[in-house]
Short mmCIF file of C-alpha atoms and ligand atoms in Angstrom, two decimals:
data_model
loop_
_atom_site.label_atom_id
_atom_site.label_comp_id
_atom_site.label_asym_id
_atom_site.label_seq_id
_atom_site.Cartn_x
_atom_site.Cartn_y
_atom_site.Cartn_z
CA MET A 1 -50.38 -1.97 27.71
CA THR A 2 -50.50 0.65 30.19
CA ASP A 3 -52.31 4.46 29.65
CA ARG A 4 -48.88 5.25 29.10
CA GLY A 5 -48.41 3.80 26.24
CA LYS A 6 -45.77 1.29 24.80
CA TRP A 7 -42.27 1.64 25.96
CA HIS A 8 -40.87 2.69 22.86
CA GLU A 9 -42.82 5.85 22.88
CA ARG A 10 -41.95 6.55 26.31
CA LEU A 11 -38.75 7.06 25.51
CA LYS A 12 -37.72 10.61 23.85
CA VAL A 13 -35.56 11.31 21.30
CA THR A 14 -32.74 13.70 22.46
CA LEU A 15 -29.55 15.20 21.39
CA TRP A 16 -28.57 12.21 23.63
CA THR A 17 -30.14 9.56 21.96
CA LEU A 18 -28.96 11.22 18.75
CA ILE A 19 -25.43 10.32 19.69
CA VAL A 20 -26.08 6.53 20.38
CA PRO A 21 -25.68 5.01 17.28
CA PRO A 22 -22.48 6.81 15.82
CA ILE A 23 -21.54 5.82 19.19
CA LEU A 24 -22.16 2.51 18.85
CA TRP A 25 -20.27 2.29 15.47
CA ALA A 26 -17.11 3.67 16.78
CA GLY A 27 -17.34 1.30 19.83
CA HIS A 28 -17.74 -1.74 16.83
CA PHE A 29 -14.81 -0.36 15.18
CA LEU A 30 -12.22 -0.32 18.42
CA PHE A 31 -13.92 -3.87 19.34
CA SER A 32 -12.67 -4.72 15.39
CA TYR A 33 -9.48 -3.26 16.31
CA LEU A 34 -9.04 -4.89 20.24
CA TRP A 35 -10.34 -8.02 18.73
CA ALA A 36 -8.07 -8.61 15.55
CA ALA A 37 -4.84 -7.60 17.48
CA ILE A 38 -6.02 -10.02 20.64
CA SER A 39 -6.28 -12.50 18.30
CA CYS A 40 -3.32 -12.44 16.70
CA ALA A 41 -0.68 -11.98 19.27
CA LYS A 42 -2.65 -14.93 20.98
CA ALA A 43 -3.46 -16.94 18.60
CA GLY A 44 -0.96 -16.13 15.65
CA ALA A 45 -4.35 -15.68 13.60
CA PHE A 46 -7.27 -14.75 13.07
CA MET A 47 -10.03 -17.51 14.38
CA THR A 48 -11.15 -19.74 12.00
CA PHE A 49 -14.59 -19.45 13.88
CA PRO A 50 -14.86 -16.22 15.44
CA ILE A 51 -17.60 -16.57 17.69
CA VAL A 52 -17.06 -13.58 19.27
CA PHE A 53 -16.42 -11.26 16.55
CA VAL A 54 -19.56 -12.29 14.90
CA ALA A 55 -21.51 -11.58 18.42
CA GLY A 56 -20.25 -8.40 19.26
CA THR A 57 -21.29 -7.13 15.45
CA LEU A 58 -24.35 -8.48 15.77
CA LEU A 59 -25.08 -6.99 18.85
CA ALA A 60 -24.13 -3.78 17.38
CA LEU A 61 -25.96 -4.22 14.57
CA ALA A 62 -29.19 -4.80 16.22
CA LEU A 63 -28.53 -2.00 19.04
CA ILE A 64 -28.15 0.50 15.83
CA GLY A 65 -31.44 -1.17 14.13
CA LEU A 66 -33.29 -0.66 17.48
CA SER A 67 -32.20 3.11 18.00
CA GLY A 68 -33.09 3.84 14.30
CA TRP A 69 -36.85 2.18 14.39
CA ILE A 70 -37.14 3.78 17.94
CA ALA A 71 -36.19 7.17 15.83
CA TRP A 72 -38.92 6.31 12.72
CA ARG A 73 -42.26 5.49 14.97
CA GLN A 74 -41.30 9.08 17.22
CA GLY A 75 -40.56 11.09 13.65
CA GLY A 76 -43.47 9.76 12.35
CA THR A 77 -46.06 11.49 14.81
CA PRO A 78 -48.99 12.43 12.37
CA GLY A 79 -49.31 16.09 11.80
CA SER A 80 -49.19 19.17 9.51
CA SER A 81 -47.13 18.17 6.61
CA ALA A 82 -42.99 19.04 5.56
CA PRO A 83 -41.03 21.02 6.27
CA HIS A 84 -40.89 21.18 10.10
CA GLU A 85 -38.62 23.45 10.52
CA ASP A 86 -40.86 25.67 13.13
CA GLY A 87 -39.20 26.31 17.02
CA THR A 88 -41.90 23.89 18.48
CA ASP A 89 -41.50 21.07 20.25
CA ILE A 90 -42.95 18.95 17.82
CA ASP A 91 -40.54 20.02 15.15
CA ARG A 92 -37.71 19.92 17.24
CA LEU A 93 -38.49 16.16 17.85
CA ARG A 94 -39.34 15.43 14.11
CA PHE A 95 -35.72 16.87 13.27
CA ILE A 96 -33.73 14.93 16.22
CA ALA A 97 -35.68 11.85 15.40
CA LYS A 98 -35.15 12.35 11.38
CA SER A 99 -31.42 12.67 11.79
CA THR A 100 -31.25 10.03 14.90
CA LEU A 101 -32.51 7.69 11.39
CA LEU A 102 -30.13 9.02 8.98
CA LEU A 103 -27.14 8.55 11.73
CA ALA A 104 -28.37 5.17 12.19
CA GLY A 105 -28.59 4.16 8.23
CA LEU A 106 -25.42 5.71 7.94
CA SER A 107 -23.72 3.67 11.19
CA PHE A 108 -25.34 0.55 10.08
CA VAL A 109 -23.68 0.28 6.67
CA GLY A 110 -20.36 1.91 8.45
CA VAL A 111 -20.35 -1.44 10.85
CA LEU A 112 -20.89 -3.67 8.07
CA PHE A 113 -17.91 -2.06 5.77
CA THR A 114 -15.93 -2.90 8.71
CA VAL A 115 -16.68 -6.30 8.82
CA LEU A 116 -16.08 -6.71 5.54
CA PRO A 117 -12.05 -7.29 5.63
CA VAL A 118 -12.14 -9.69 8.23
CA ILE A 119 -14.54 -11.67 6.35
CA PHE A 120 -11.93 -11.19 3.11
CA LEU A 121 -9.15 -11.12 5.05
CA ARG A 122 -8.20 -14.28 7.56
CA ASP A 123 -4.14 -12.93 8.00
CA CYS A 124 -2.46 -11.59 10.44
CA MET A 125 0.12 -9.94 7.67
CA MET B 1 -1.68 29.97 -27.76
CA ARG B 2 -4.46 28.97 -25.84
CA ARG B 3 -3.81 25.19 -26.21
CA ALA B 4 -0.18 25.43 -25.22
CA TRP B 5 -1.78 26.19 -21.64
CA LEU B 6 -3.46 22.67 -22.23
CA CYS B 7 0.13 21.29 -22.96
CA THR B 8 1.40 21.96 -19.39
CA PRO B 9 -0.82 19.65 -17.31
CA LEU B 10 -0.09 17.33 -19.87
CA LEU B 11 3.59 17.12 -20.14
CA LEU B 12 3.27 17.51 -16.31
CA ALA B 13 1.58 14.05 -16.29
CA THR B 14 3.70 12.24 -18.82
CA GLY B 15 6.53 13.36 -18.03
CA GLY B 16 6.90 10.36 -15.26
CA CYS B 17 6.30 8.12 -18.20
CA ASN B 18 8.80 5.05 -18.73
CA ALA B 19 8.56 1.37 -19.11
CA THR B 20 10.67 0.62 -16.45
CA GLN B 21 9.25 1.70 -13.40
CA SER B 22 5.52 1.81 -13.95
CA THR B 23 2.43 1.41 -12.39
CA LEU B 24 0.68 1.11 -15.85
CA ASP B 25 3.60 -0.72 -17.53
CA VAL B 26 3.79 -3.46 -15.48
CA PHE B 27 5.94 -7.55 -15.17
CA GLY B 28 3.95 -8.98 -12.13
CA ALA B 29 0.50 -10.45 -11.07
CA GLU B 30 0.02 -8.43 -8.43
CA ALA B 31 0.84 -4.87 -9.70
CA ARG B 32 -1.48 -6.30 -12.86
CA GLU B 33 -4.60 -6.69 -10.17
CA ILE B 34 -3.57 -3.36 -9.21
CA ARG B 35 -3.65 -1.74 -12.14
CA HIS B 36 -7.11 -3.43 -13.08
CA ILE B 37 -8.67 -2.49 -9.99
CA ALA B 38 -7.49 1.36 -10.92
CA MET B 39 -8.82 1.26 -14.04
CA ILE B 40 -12.16 0.28 -13.36
CA LEU B 41 -12.14 2.63 -9.98
CA THR B 42 -11.09 5.64 -12.85
CA VAL B 43 -13.68 4.88 -15.28
CA GLY B 44 -16.44 4.32 -12.52
CA ALA B 45 -15.58 7.50 -11.59
CA ILE B 46 -15.83 9.22 -14.72
CA VAL B 47 -19.25 7.39 -15.41
CA ILE B 48 -20.57 8.61 -11.93
CA LEU B 49 -19.22 11.98 -12.41
CA ALA B 50 -21.01 12.24 -15.73
CA ILE B 51 -24.70 10.97 -14.65
CA VAL B 52 -24.06 13.82 -11.38
CA VAL B 53 -23.34 16.96 -13.80
CA ALA B 54 -26.52 15.58 -15.99
CA LEU B 55 -28.99 15.39 -13.18
CA TYR B 56 -27.47 18.91 -12.28
CA VAL B 57 -27.90 20.33 -15.07
CA ARG B 58 -31.67 18.81 -15.23
CA ALA B 59 -32.04 20.19 -12.06
CA VAL B 60 -31.35 23.76 -12.66
CA ARG B 61 -33.12 23.98 -16.48
CA ALA B 62 -36.46 22.55 -14.85
CA PRO B 63 -39.19 24.78 -15.17
CA GLU B 64 -40.57 26.35 -11.81
CA GLY B 65 -42.57 23.75 -10.19
CA ARG B 66 -41.70 20.62 -12.09
CA LEU B 67 -39.95 18.95 -9.09
CA SER B 68 -42.04 18.06 -6.17
CA HIS B 69 -39.97 18.34 -2.58
CA GLU B 70 -41.15 14.64 -1.86
CA ALA B 71 -40.13 13.55 -5.48
CA GLY B 72 -36.25 15.38 -4.80
CA MET B 73 -35.93 13.95 -1.37
CA ARG B 74 -36.93 10.03 -2.54
CA MET B 75 -34.57 11.22 -5.11
CA VAL B 76 -31.83 12.23 -2.61
CA LEU B 77 -32.48 8.80 -0.61
CA TRP B 78 -31.85 6.66 -3.52
CA VAL B 79 -29.22 8.24 -5.51
CA GLY B 80 -27.48 9.86 -2.71
CA ALA B 81 -27.27 7.22 -0.38
CA ILE B 82 -28.66 3.89 -0.94
CA GLY B 83 -26.89 4.04 -4.36
CA PRO B 84 -23.52 5.21 -3.19
CA ALA B 85 -23.74 2.67 -0.15
CA VAL B 86 -24.26 -0.27 -2.28
CA ILE B 87 -21.59 0.51 -5.23
CA LEU B 88 -19.06 1.02 -1.93
CA ALA B 89 -19.87 -2.17 -0.74
CA ALA B 90 -19.71 -4.23 -4.08
CA LEU B 91 -16.34 -2.25 -4.50
CA LEU B 92 -15.40 -3.11 -1.29
CA VAL B 93 -16.00 -7.08 -1.37
CA TYR B 94 -14.70 -6.92 -5.51
CA ALA B 95 -11.05 -5.28 -4.53
CA LEU B 96 -10.63 -6.75 -1.03
CA PRO B 97 -9.38 -10.36 -2.51
CA ALA B 98 -6.59 -8.16 -3.97
CA MET B 99 -5.51 -7.75 -0.64
CA ARG B 100 -4.66 -11.57 -0.01
CA PRO B 101 -1.22 -12.19 -0.31
CA ARG B 102 -0.11 -14.72 -2.60
CA PRO B 103 0.03 -18.12 -1.35
CA THR B 104 3.54 -19.77 -0.57
CA SER B 105 4.93 -23.26 -0.33
CA PRO B 106 8.52 -24.10 1.33
CA VAL B 107 9.76 -24.83 -1.95
CA ASP B 108 9.34 -21.50 -3.19
CA MET B 109 12.13 -19.04 -3.15
CA VAL B 110 12.99 -16.76 -0.43
CA ILE B 111 14.94 -12.74 -1.11
CA ARG B 112 15.68 -10.92 2.04
CA VAL B 113 16.37 -7.57 1.62
CA GLU B 114 17.31 -4.89 4.08
CA GLY B 115 16.85 -1.25 3.39
CA GLU B 116 19.66 1.02 4.60
CA GLN B 117 20.75 4.87 4.10
CA PHE B 118 21.12 4.60 1.10
CA TRP B 119 20.93 1.25 -0.02
CA TRP B 120 19.70 -2.53 -0.60
CA ARG B 121 21.10 -5.69 1.11
CA VAL B 122 19.48 -8.39 -0.80
CA ALA B 123 20.35 -12.32 0.13
CA TYR B 124 18.86 -14.67 -2.16
CA VAL B 125 18.21 -17.97 0.34
CA PRO B 126 16.48 -20.75 -2.23
CA PRO B 127 15.12 -23.69 -0.44
CA GLY B 128 17.49 -25.94 1.47
CA ALA B 129 20.71 -23.78 0.52
CA THR B 130 22.83 -21.45 1.68
CA PRO B 131 22.05 -18.03 1.02
CA MET B 132 23.75 -15.74 -1.82
CA LEU B 133 24.81 -12.14 -1.03
CA SER B 134 24.44 -9.42 -2.64
CA ALA B 135 23.44 -5.56 -3.24
CA ASN B 136 21.31 -2.90 -5.30
CA GLU B 137 19.91 -4.85 -7.48
CA VAL B 138 16.65 -7.69 -7.58
CA ARG B 139 16.60 -10.83 -10.12
CA VAL B 140 13.59 -12.42 -9.63
CA PRO B 141 12.42 -15.80 -12.24
CA VAL B 142 9.26 -16.10 -14.41
CA GLY B 143 6.49 -17.71 -13.73
CA ARG B 144 7.41 -18.41 -10.08
CA THR B 145 6.19 -17.43 -6.45
CA VAL B 146 8.40 -15.52 -5.16
CA ALA B 147 8.71 -14.33 -1.14
CA PHE B 148 10.56 -10.95 -0.11
CA GLU B 149 10.86 -10.46 3.25
CA LEU B 150 11.66 -7.39 4.07
CA THR B 151 13.02 -5.57 6.85
CA ALA B 152 15.31 -2.33 7.59
CA GLN B 153 18.24 -1.21 9.67
CA ASP B 154 18.45 2.03 10.55
CA VAL B 155 15.17 3.88 10.12
CA LEU B 156 12.23 3.32 7.86
CA HIS B 157 12.45 2.36 4.03
CA SER B 158 9.61 1.15 1.99
CA PHE B 159 10.04 -1.40 -0.82
CA TRP B 160 8.27 -0.65 -4.29
CA ILE B 161 8.90 -2.31 -7.31
CA PRO B 162 5.93 -0.39 -8.93
CA GLY B 163 5.40 -2.64 -11.94
CA LEU B 164 6.13 -5.73 -9.87
CA ALA B 165 3.78 -5.33 -6.92
CA GLY B 166 2.27 -3.00 -4.18
CA LYS B 167 4.96 -1.57 -1.72
CA MET B 168 5.84 -2.98 1.43
CA ASP B 169 7.36 -1.10 4.72
CA MET B 170 10.84 -1.95 5.50
CA ILE B 171 10.24 -1.66 9.53
CA PRO B 172 13.81 -1.80 11.96
CA GLY B 173 13.23 -4.80 14.09
CA ARG B 174 10.21 -6.08 11.93
CA THR B 175 9.88 -8.99 9.15
CA ASN B 176 7.21 -7.84 6.41
CA ARG B 177 6.40 -10.64 3.55
CA LEU B 178 5.94 -9.35 0.40
CA VAL B 179 4.94 -12.77 -2.45
CA VAL B 180 5.01 -11.49 -6.01
CA ARG B 181 4.98 -13.44 -9.45
CA ALA B 182 7.21 -11.97 -12.18
CA GLU B 183 5.17 -12.40 -15.62
CA LYS B 184 7.68 -10.84 -17.70
CA ALA B 185 11.87 -10.93 -18.41
CA GLY B 186 13.28 -7.77 -18.69
CA ARG B 187 14.52 -4.70 -17.26
CA TYR B 188 13.20 -3.05 -14.32
CA ARG B 189 13.43 -0.75 -11.39
CA GLY B 190 12.39 0.01 -8.15
CA VAL B 191 12.46 2.65 -5.28
CA CYS B 192 12.29 3.39 -1.56
CA ALA B 193 9.36 4.82 -0.97
CA GLU B 194 9.48 6.25 2.09
CA PHE B 195 11.70 9.62 3.23
CA CYS B 196 14.60 8.09 5.00
CA GLY B 197 17.48 10.66 5.45
CA LEU B 198 19.04 12.95 2.53
CA SER B 199 19.56 10.84 -0.46
CA HIS B 200 16.12 8.82 0.21
CA ALA B 201 15.70 9.91 -3.67
CA LEU B 202 18.33 8.56 -4.70
CA MET B 203 17.76 4.81 -2.84
CA ALA B 204 16.89 2.71 -6.16
CA PHE B 205 17.73 -0.64 -7.66
CA ASP B 206 17.44 -2.21 -10.58
CA VAL B 207 15.39 -5.40 -11.10
CA ILE B 208 15.70 -7.94 -13.84
CA ALA B 209 13.06 -10.58 -14.13
CA MET B 210 15.01 -13.85 -16.06
CA PRO B 211 13.42 -16.97 -17.11
CA ALA B 212 13.17 -19.81 -14.64
CA ASP B 213 16.10 -22.11 -16.28
CA ALA B 214 18.76 -18.66 -16.52
CA PHE B 215 17.77 -17.81 -12.91
CA ASP B 216 18.73 -20.84 -12.08
CA ALA B 217 22.04 -20.91 -13.62
CA TRP B 218 22.78 -17.21 -12.78
CA LEU B 219 21.94 -18.71 -8.94
CA ALA B 220 23.78 -21.92 -8.95
CA ARG B 221 27.37 -20.10 -10.80
CA ASP B 222 27.52 -18.45 -7.38
CA SER B 223 28.70 -21.59 -5.28
CA VAL B 224 31.22 -22.05 -7.85
CA SER B 225 34.45 -21.34 -5.83
CA ILE B 226 35.63 -18.32 -7.52
CA ALA B 227 38.99 -17.33 -8.45
CA ARG B 228 40.01 -13.49 -7.81
CA SER B 229 42.82 -11.82 -9.81
CA ALA B 230 45.18 -9.90 -7.67
CA GLY B 231 46.33 -7.48 -9.36
CA ARG B 232 46.43 -3.16 -8.39
CA GLY B 233 43.54 -2.52 -8.45
CA ALA B 234 42.93 -5.33 -5.80
CA ALA B 235 45.92 -4.24 -3.54
CA LEU B 236 44.63 -1.01 -3.61
CA PHE B 237 41.46 -2.10 -2.23
CA ASP B 238 42.89 -3.58 1.01
CA ALA B 239 45.37 -1.12 1.20
CA GLN B 240 42.73 1.54 1.45
CA GLY B 241 40.55 -0.45 4.20
CA CYS B 242 37.64 -0.55 1.81
CA GLY B 243 37.90 -4.35 3.07
CA GLY B 244 36.40 -2.96 6.21
CA CYS B 245 33.12 -2.38 5.10
CA HIS B 246 32.22 -4.17 2.11
CA ALA B 247 32.87 -8.27 1.08
CA ILE B 248 34.12 -10.02 -2.08
CA ARG B 249 34.13 -13.50 -2.41
CA GLY B 250 36.74 -15.63 -3.25
CA THR B 251 38.82 -12.47 -0.91
CA SER B 252 39.60 -12.03 2.35
CA HIS B 253 37.17 -9.43 2.85
CA VAL B 254 33.82 -10.23 4.04
CA ALA B 255 32.44 -7.26 6.05
CA THR B 256 28.91 -6.25 5.50
CA ILE B 257 28.55 -2.94 6.27
CA GLY B 258 28.45 -1.55 3.01
CA PRO B 259 27.34 -3.33 -0.39
CA ASP B 260 28.55 -6.85 -1.03
CA LEU B 261 30.79 -6.56 -4.35
CA SER B 262 31.11 -9.60 -5.28
CA HIS B 263 29.39 -9.46 -8.53
CA PHE B 264 29.57 -5.88 -8.92
CA GLY B 265 30.32 -5.83 -12.48
CA GLU B 266 27.00 -7.61 -13.24
CA ARG B 267 25.25 -4.17 -11.56
CA LEU B 268 23.49 -2.22 -14.13
CA THR B 269 24.06 1.14 -12.60
CA VAL B 270 26.31 2.32 -9.67
CA GLY B 271 25.14 3.83 -6.29
CA ALA B 272 21.42 2.09 -5.72
CA GLY B 273 20.37 2.66 -8.92
CA ILE B 274 22.14 6.15 -9.67
CA LEU B 275 24.91 6.26 -11.72
CA PRO B 276 26.25 4.37 -15.00
CA PRO B 277 28.09 1.73 -14.96
CA SER B 278 31.17 2.97 -15.96
CA VAL B 279 34.46 2.56 -14.77
CA GLU B 280 34.67 6.52 -14.34
CA ALA B 281 31.45 6.76 -12.48
CA THR B 282 32.26 4.06 -10.20
CA ALA B 283 36.09 5.94 -9.93
CA ALA B 284 34.43 9.41 -9.21
CA PHE B 285 32.02 7.81 -6.94
CA ILE B 286 34.70 5.73 -4.68
CA ARG B 287 36.79 9.36 -4.15
CA ALA B 288 33.73 11.36 -3.38
CA PRO B 289 30.44 9.50 -2.85
CA GLN B 290 29.18 12.59 -0.78
CA ALA B 291 28.90 14.21 -4.19
CA THR B 292 26.38 11.88 -5.89
CA LYS B 293 24.61 10.95 -2.49
CA PRO B 294 24.25 13.69 0.09
CA GLY B 295 24.72 12.22 3.72
CA VAL B 296 25.96 9.01 2.28
CA ARG B 297 27.22 6.39 4.71
CA MET B 298 30.82 5.65 2.41
CA PRO B 299 33.63 7.64 3.56
CA ALA B 300 35.23 9.99 0.75
CA TYR B 301 38.94 9.27 -0.58
CA PRO B 302 40.23 12.75 -1.68
CA GLN B 303 43.55 11.53 -1.18
CA LEU B 304 43.40 8.63 -3.68
CA SER B 305 44.57 9.54 -6.81
CA ASP B 306 42.38 9.75 -9.99
CA ALA B 307 44.55 6.82 -11.99
CA ASP B 308 44.64 5.02 -8.61
CA ALA B 309 40.42 5.19 -8.38
CA ARG B 310 40.30 3.99 -11.91
CA MET B 311 42.51 1.05 -10.86
CA ILE B 312 40.38 0.14 -7.88
CA ALA B 313 36.91 0.93 -10.19
CA THR B 314 38.37 -1.20 -12.98
CA TYR B 315 39.11 -4.13 -10.94
CA LEU B 316 35.63 -3.73 -9.06
CA LYS B 317 34.00 -3.78 -12.66
CA GLY B 318 35.79 -6.87 -13.62
CA LEU B 319 33.96 -8.50 -10.68
CA ARG B 320 31.74 -11.03 -11.99
CU1 CU C 1 15.16 4.88 2.18
#
């Protein structure tokens, strides 16, 4: 690796990367609705083998996991102990990284909860 | 005297208790499942509330310095985030199968119900036989799967028999299916559960769960041709033009604008679950239906004398 460090260390958590996990969750939510509506309209029933849905879900989970992991690595910068509440760059970074990590966890669970009905209800009603 | 205040909410809460229209006193498999889930949620919520309150009290009472920041954060992570996520996931997995409709086969009975301001048009469609028309009353055979096909004519309604199953919307231009199985014979009640106009709260119906063979006999007797007596009541019914909206099998009246009156004498209530099934109540309803149900879609007959209205009512009560 170059002296500029690994690629995920060159990325910097910002307010913009903070909203990535919830946006992925929202996107997956919309995708699920569209997928169910289109399957029901075109095929009259859920696909028996929902490859598109499984792929979309795995992609969303992977990206959320990735953003959480990056945030975790960045928040783990060594330094003074908690609480990190000063108006310094490093404390700001830690705060945003921690928030991103928490949002990633929430979004991960949110995506899983969106998926469960599809597994149990294979019916267009 | 203090206790009297406690009684008020209790009275309010139990005031709605009855056995004919209750999600707690069930007679169908679907409603039983829903009640089971509701019980688990209620008991679970009480247990979790107790745990949270206990933790809260312990944290507040703890002497200063006993709780470390780190231990507190670990607790928030496990009890505040991971625990609830796992519990909710488990509940979701447990409750979702209840939303799966019961499987049906082509030999199952279909009952079509159409909601209309402010009554119910009912058609029993036994497999391979001609539909039998009725209104404001639903009969179901005990121990058999029945598929309701629900729709509406004018505005949104919702079909709800609390003791039998969950509610299902009735949407104009769309047919929704609700599959049920009654488990206990008896007389029950259903209601419209979606605001649909002035008399929405007066739009109900009787539900009669019958032993399967009694149900078959009840359904079969309709195909035996019925000879209707032609007395003064029948003549008045003709003369007043009631047949422009109401059908009575065995006569020349076949209109389907208002409720089918072929077996009106059998109905347990008059006016879609609202009035007692007496000649007096029926006569009063005929002369001034809007006095019972504001916004009703049946014209009033103030010119009809009380005696004539009773004649018609007696005639209608005789239709079995
Ligand atoms: Cu209604």
